GROMACS .gro file of C-alpha atoms in nm:
model
  304
    1MET     CA    1   5.183   0.524  23.068
    2SER     CA    2   5.543   0.621  23.134
    3GLU     CA    3   5.468   0.993  23.127
    4SER     CA    4   5.169   1.222  23.135
    5PRO     CA    5   5.036   1.353  22.801
    6LYS     CA    6   5.115   1.713  22.719
    7ILE     CA    7   4.851   1.981  22.767
    8PRO     CA    8   4.698   2.103  22.543
    9ASP     CA    9   4.637   1.752  22.416
   10LEU     CA   10   4.593   1.781  22.039
   11ASP     CA   11   4.655   1.584  21.718
   12ARG     CA   12   4.654   1.242  21.880
   13VAL     CA   13   4.445   0.928  21.875
   14ILE     CA   14   4.462   0.650  22.134
   15GLY     CA   15   4.306   0.308  22.150
   16PHE     CA   16   4.183   0.111  22.448
   17THR     CA   17   4.010  -0.214  22.533
   18ILE     CA   18   3.772  -0.311  22.811
   19PRO     CA   19   3.826  -0.688  22.847
   20GLY     CA   20   3.548  -0.740  23.099
   21ARG     CA   21   3.294  -0.587  22.861
   22HIS     CA   22   3.434  -0.738  22.538
   23ALA     CA   23   3.465  -0.389  22.393
   24ARG     CA   24   3.727  -0.171  22.229
   25GLY     CA   25   3.749   0.197  22.152
   26ARG     CA   26   3.936   0.488  21.998
   27ILE     CA   27   3.938   0.851  22.103
   28ALA     CA   28   4.092   1.133  21.899
   29ARG     CA   29   4.136   1.509  21.903
   30LEU     CA   30   4.251   1.730  21.615
   31GLY     CA   31   4.389   2.083  21.647
   32PRO     CA   32   4.677   2.233  21.445
   33VAL     CA   33   4.654   1.959  21.183
   34LEU     CA   34   4.289   2.051  21.133
   35ASP     CA   35   4.368   2.421  21.098
   36GLU     CA   36   4.638   2.338  20.844
   37ILE     CA   37   4.399   2.133  20.629
   38LEU     CA   38   4.117   2.388  20.651
   39ALA     CA   39   4.351   2.676  20.569
   40ALA     CA   40   4.391   2.549  20.212
   41HIS     CA   41   4.028   2.640  20.137
   42ALA     CA   42   3.798   2.921  20.250
   43TYR     CA   43   3.519   2.692  20.363
   44PRO     CA   44   3.201   2.849  20.509
   45PRO     CA   45   3.118   2.736  20.866
   46PRO     CA   46   2.874   2.450  20.778
   47ILE     CA   47   3.126   2.292  20.538
   48GLU     CA   48   3.410   2.350  20.782
   49ARG     CA   49   3.221   2.165  21.056
   50LEU     CA   50   3.137   1.882  20.817
   51LEU     CA   51   3.499   1.835  20.710
   52ALA     CA   52   3.630   1.868  21.068
   53GLU     CA   53   3.404   1.586  21.185
   54ALA     CA   54   3.479   1.374  20.877
   55LEU     CA   55   3.854   1.410  20.935
   56THR     CA   56   3.810   1.312  21.300
   57LEU     CA   57   3.615   1.004  21.196
   58THR     CA   58   3.889   0.923  20.944
   59ALA     CA   59   4.152   0.941  21.221
   60LEU     CA   60   3.946   0.711  21.444
   61LEU     CA   61   3.891   0.449  21.175
   62GLY     CA   62   4.233   0.481  21.014
   63SER     CA   63   4.407   0.413  21.345
   64LEU     CA   64   4.257   0.063  21.335
   65LEU     CA   65   4.498  -0.025  21.052
   66LYS     CA   66   4.791  -0.233  21.174
   67GLU     CA   67   5.013  -0.176  20.870
   68ALA     CA   68   5.196   0.157  20.840
   69LYS     CA   69   5.134   0.173  20.464
   70GLY     CA   70   4.769   0.073  20.488
   71GLN     CA   71   4.517   0.338  20.391
   72LEU     CA   72   4.166   0.427  20.504
   73THR     CA   73   3.952   0.632  20.267
   74LEU     CA   74   3.621   0.789  20.358
   75GLN     CA   75   3.412   0.923  20.070
   76ALA     CA   76   3.064   1.073  20.064
   77GLN     CA   77   2.906   1.153  19.730
   78THR     CA   78   2.576   1.261  19.576
   79SER     CA   79   2.446   1.324  19.228
   80GLY     CA   80   2.247   1.636  19.312
   81GLY     CA   81   2.324   1.747  19.666
   82ILE     CA   82   2.477   2.072  19.785
   83VAL     CA   83   2.789   1.871  19.864
   84SER     CA   84   2.886   1.681  19.552
   85LEU     CA   85   3.194   1.512  19.701
   86LEU     CA   86   3.367   1.476  20.037
   87VAL     CA   87   3.693   1.279  20.054
   88CYS     CA   88   3.924   1.213  20.350
   89ASP     CA   89   4.201   0.959  20.390
   90TYR     CA   90   4.447   0.835  20.650
   91GLN     CA   91   4.786   0.669  20.615
   92ASN     CA   92   5.029   0.611  20.902
   93GLY     CA   93   4.893   0.903  21.107
   94GLU     CA   94   4.874   1.142  20.812
   95LEU     CA   95   4.539   1.301  20.724
   96ARG     CA   96   4.405   1.493  20.428
   97GLY     CA   97   4.058   1.588  20.306
   98TYR     CA   98   3.853   1.827  20.097
   99VAL     CA   99   3.491   1.907  20.003
  100GLN     CA  100   3.332   2.006  19.672
  101PHE     CA  101   3.005   2.196  19.718
  102ASP     CA  102   2.769   2.448  19.563
  103ARG     CA  103   2.826   2.775  19.748
  104ASP     CA  104   2.512   2.941  19.611
  105ARG     CA  105   2.282   2.657  19.714
  106LEU     CA  106   2.450   2.638  20.055
  107GLY     CA  107   2.358   3.002  20.116
  108GLU     CA  108   1.990   2.911  20.077
  109VAL     CA  109   1.976   2.661  20.364
  110GLY     CA  110   2.107   2.865  20.658
  111GLU     CA  111   2.395   2.821  20.901
  112ALA     CA  112   2.297   2.477  21.037
  113PRO     CA  113   2.185   2.261  20.744
  114SER     CA  114   2.083   1.903  20.807
  115LEU     CA  115   2.275   1.610  20.664
  116PHE     CA  116   1.989   1.554  20.419
  117ALA     CA  117   2.003   1.918  20.309
  118LEU     CA  118   2.375   1.877  20.232
  119PHE     CA  119   2.373   1.533  20.071
  120GLY     CA  120   2.017   1.449  19.976
  121THR     CA  121   2.017   1.080  19.892
  122GLY     CA  122   2.394   1.045  19.910
  123HIS     CA  123   2.603   0.745  20.008
  124LEU     CA  124   2.902   0.696  20.236
  125ALA     CA  125   3.182   0.462  20.128
  126ILE     CA  126   3.451   0.347  20.373
  127THR     CA  127   3.749   0.163  20.223
  128PHE     CA  128   4.033  -0.018  20.400
  129ASP     CA  129   4.335  -0.088  20.178
  130GLN     CA  130   4.581  -0.343  20.318
  131ALA     CA  131   4.935  -0.266  20.204
  132LEU     CA  132   5.103  -0.606  20.247
  133THR     CA  133   4.830  -0.828  20.104
  134GLY     CA  134   4.689  -0.577  19.856
  135GLU     CA  135   4.339  -0.662  19.976
  136ARG     CA  136   4.066  -0.398  19.978
  137TYR     CA  137   3.758  -0.397  20.199
  138GLN     CA  138   3.481  -0.153  20.117
  139GLY     CA  139   3.132  -0.091  20.247
  140ILE     CA  140   2.874   0.155  20.113
  141VAL     CA  141   2.573   0.277  20.309
  142PRO     CA  142   2.315   0.552  20.256
  143LEU     CA  143   2.383   0.884  20.429
  144ASP     CA  144   2.083   0.840  20.654
  145GLY     CA  145   2.032   0.986  20.999
  146ASP     CA  146   2.126   1.329  21.119
  147SER     CA  147   2.506   1.310  21.107
  148VAL     CA  148   2.813   1.153  20.949
  149ALA     CA  149   2.860   0.965  21.277
  150ALA     CA  150   2.519   0.801  21.241
  151ALA     CA  151   2.600   0.696  20.884
  152ALA     CA  152   2.930   0.541  21.001
  153GLU     CA  153   2.748   0.348  21.272
  154SER     CA  154   2.518   0.209  21.003
  155TYR     CA  155   2.824   0.106  20.802
  156PHE     CA  156   2.961  -0.112  21.081
  157LEU     CA  157   2.621  -0.258  21.165
  158GLN     CA  158   2.533  -0.341  20.802
  159SER     CA  159   2.876  -0.425  20.658
  160GLU     CA  160   3.047  -0.582  20.959
  161GLN     CA  161   2.750  -0.676  21.181
  162ILE     CA  162   2.923  -0.498  21.469
  163PRO     CA  163   2.721  -0.258  21.689
  164SER     CA  164   2.917   0.066  21.730
  165LEU     CA  165   2.887   0.407  21.890
  166ILE     CA  166   3.049   0.712  21.730
  167ARG     CA  167   3.047   1.062  21.879
  168LEU     CA  168   3.193   1.358  21.687
  169GLY     CA  169   3.208   1.729  21.756
  170SER     CA  170   3.402   2.043  21.668
  171VAL     CA  171   3.424   2.389  21.823
  172ARG     CA  172   3.589   2.720  21.748
  173GLN     CA  173   3.823   2.828  22.026
  174PRO     CA  174   3.821   3.193  22.147
  175ASP     CA  175   4.142   3.250  21.950
  176GLY     CA  176   3.972   3.135  21.630
  177ARG     CA  177   4.139   2.796  21.610
  178CYS     CA  178   3.929   2.490  21.530
  179VAL     CA  179   3.938   2.182  21.753
  180ALA     CA  180   3.750   1.858  21.683
  181GLY     CA  181   3.719   1.540  21.885
  182GLY     CA  182   3.569   1.196  21.845
  183LEU     CA  183   3.490   0.875  22.033
  184PHE     CA  184   3.451   0.534  21.868
  185LEU     CA  185   3.328   0.230  22.064
  186GLN     CA  186   3.264  -0.124  21.941
  187HIS     CA  187   3.155  -0.455  22.081
  188LEU     CA  188   3.430  -0.700  21.984
  189PRO     CA  189   3.315  -0.932  21.703
  190GLU     CA  190   3.495  -1.222  21.869
  191GLY     CA  191   3.633  -1.270  22.217
  192GLU     CA  192   3.965  -1.417  22.319
  193GLU     CA  193   3.802  -1.758  22.346
  194GLY     CA  194   3.634  -1.737  22.004
  195ARG     CA  195   3.294  -1.597  22.098
  196GLU     CA  196   3.012  -1.623  21.844
  197ARG     CA  197   2.961  -1.346  21.591
  198ILE     CA  198   2.808  -1.040  21.748
  199GLN     CA  199   2.502  -1.029  21.520
  200ALA     CA  200   2.372  -1.316  21.733
  201ARG     CA  201   2.432  -1.120  22.054
  202GLU     CA  202   2.317  -0.764  21.977
  203ASP     CA  203   2.108  -0.759  22.294
  204HIS     CA  204   2.403  -0.845  22.516
  205PRO     CA  205   2.398  -0.629  22.831
  206GLU     CA  206   2.777  -0.581  22.818
  207TRP     CA  207   2.746  -0.374  22.501
  208HIS     CA  208   2.445  -0.174  22.620
  209HIS     CA  209   2.638  -0.076  22.932
  210VAL     CA  210   2.939   0.047  22.732
  211GLU     CA  211   2.714   0.220  22.479
  212ALA     CA  212   2.521   0.403  22.751
  213LEU     CA  213   2.841   0.534  22.909
  214GLY     CA  214   2.984   0.644  22.576
  215ALA     CA  215   2.665   0.833  22.488
  216THR     CA  216   2.723   1.066  22.784
  217MET     CA  217   3.038   1.210  22.623
  218GLY     CA  218   2.962   1.548  22.468
  219ALA     CA  219   3.133   1.751  22.198
  220ASP     CA  220   3.251   2.006  22.455
  221GLU     CA  221   3.458   1.740  22.634
  222LEU     CA  222   3.585   1.571  22.319
  223ALA     CA  223   3.705   1.905  22.179
  224ASP     CA  224   3.851   2.044  22.503
  225PRO     CA  225   4.232   2.052  22.458
  226ALA     CA  226   4.282   2.112  22.831
  227VAL     CA  227   4.165   1.757  22.909
  228SER     CA  228   4.388   1.470  22.802
  229LEU     CA  229   4.245   1.182  22.603
  230GLU     CA  230   4.349   0.943  22.878
  231THR     CA  231   4.146   1.147  23.126
  232LEU     CA  232   3.839   1.120  22.904
  233VAL     CA  233   3.874   0.741  22.894
  234TRP     CA  234   3.905   0.740  23.275
  235ARG     CA  235   3.595   0.958  23.314
  236LEU     CA  236   3.389   0.713  23.114
  237PHE     CA  237   3.517   0.379  23.240
  238ASN     CA  238   3.684   0.433  23.579
  239GLU     CA  239   3.446   0.186  23.745
  240GLU     CA  240   3.548  -0.101  23.516
  241ASP     CA  241   3.774  -0.374  23.653
  242GLU     CA  242   4.031  -0.320  23.378
  243VAL     CA  243   4.085  -0.075  23.093
  244ARG     CA  244   4.393  -0.130  22.877
  245LEU     CA  245   4.534   0.177  22.703
  246LEU     CA  246   4.707   0.115  22.370
  247LYS     CA  247   4.992   0.312  22.216
  248ALA     CA  248   4.894   0.660  22.099
  249THR     CA  249   4.935   0.772  21.736
  250ASP     CA  250   5.037   1.127  21.651
  251LEU     CA  251   4.841   1.291  21.371
  252SER     CA  252   4.971   1.525  21.100
  253LYS     CA  253   4.872   1.667  20.764
  254GLY     CA  254   5.003   1.450  20.481
  255CYS     CA  255   4.888   1.536  20.132
  256ARG     CA  256   5.146   1.314  19.957
  257CYS     CA  257   5.136   1.524  19.640
  258ASP     CA  258   5.469   1.630  19.488
  259GLY     CA  259   5.612   1.722  19.151
  260ALA     CA  260   5.791   1.391  19.097
  261TYR     CA  261   5.476   1.185  19.155
  262ILE     CA  262   5.267   1.408  18.929
  263THR     CA  263   5.530   1.382  18.653
  264GLN     CA  264   5.516   1.002  18.681
  265VAL     CA  265   5.139   1.008  18.642
  266LEU     CA  266   5.155   1.240  18.341
  267ALA     CA  267   5.414   1.014  18.178
  268LYS     CA  268   5.148   0.742  18.152
  269PHE     CA  269   4.945   0.953  17.907
  270PRO     CA  270   5.020   0.936  17.531
  271PRO     CA  271   5.227   1.229  17.397
  272GLU     CA  272   4.934   1.369  17.201
  273GLU     CA  273   4.716   1.384  17.515
  274ARG     CA  274   4.994   1.555  17.710
  275ALA     CA  275   5.025   1.809  17.428
  276ALA     CA  276   4.653   1.882  17.455
  277MET     CA  277   4.687   1.937  17.830
  278ALA     CA  278   4.971   2.190  17.792
  279ASP     CA  279   4.917   2.566  17.761
  280GLU     CA  280   5.071   2.793  17.496
  281ASN     CA  281   5.403   2.778  17.683
  282GLY     CA  282   5.411   2.399  17.683
  283VAL     CA  283   5.335   2.376  18.056
  284ILE     CA  284   5.087   2.133  18.209
  285THR     CA  285   4.948   2.268  18.537
  286VAL     CA  286   4.807   2.011  18.780
  287ASP     CA  287   4.609   2.132  19.081
  288CYS     CA  288   4.589   1.925  19.400
  289ALA     CA  289   4.234   1.946  19.535
  290PHE     CA  290   4.346   1.845  19.884
  291CYS     CA  291   4.601   2.118  19.953
  292ALA     CA  292   4.511   2.367  19.677
  293THR     CA  293   4.868   2.361  19.542
  294SER     CA  294   4.948   2.397  19.171
  295PHE     CA  295   5.227   2.196  19.010
  296PRO     CA  296   5.353   2.325  18.673
  297VAL     CA  297   5.529   2.061  18.462
  298GLU     CA  298   5.697   2.128  18.128
  299ALA     CA  299   5.549   1.880  17.882
  300ALA     CA  300   5.878   1.849  17.694
  301THR     CA  301   6.059   1.719  18.004
  302ILE     CA  302   5.815   1.432  18.071
  303GLY     CA  303   5.975   1.102  17.988
  304ALA     CA  304   6.307   1.266  17.896
   0.00000   0.00000   0.00000
């Protein structure tokens, strides 16, 4: 690194590899960007924690994309759970996310509901959209286990046959600000010399060593802005022969909604449908669920 990271270390994700262990990782911490996303909705604490951890996971997975215009979407959905829909996405360092939930039913389950209490028999879908090729890769797994992190681990094991470790956590700072952090470790599916697929080597001691070290990282460390992400990597793997740090990615809020885009979408509807959408003043109002912003569009101006 040419210079030391700034303290507090927030809204960044960095990657690293451990060549001697055939492993790679990502570590992220969200601060102001998280507050900005949460500020758009008055979420109660259990939903706030859920979205904070989901956004952190989205940053970890999204940073795997090599194309700037590629997009990672994380979506959890149920047909009868307290949470009916959770959506987060990542594109070129920009994050957004929101949760739809039943506030009355949430009040019946206390301040620390389990994942099952929130989602019931829900499913988690993780989608990678490649911008240049137009290819889409998606995996869907049940929301089993006790956390979103556990469900994501199942995704990589079932969909990609890659053992993974994911740690997520969020805390409220004394000043009321929310900070969340996450660690993502994987055994490389193939080595530099073309190793066999990892599903044939799940018992490899290299992975168990990395996994055991990663499991010692707690939410208090991951969400501590006074400790740089590079320092956390050093704490875990300072005894390894070599750890290669990759370029960091800065994170920001990026809703991508604007009046021009919404007008383009509305223009695709037939005139009679647009007329039905408009109010008595001829205005179509479109609400963005991500940022809770309303966009009024005069129906008569669409397509003019």
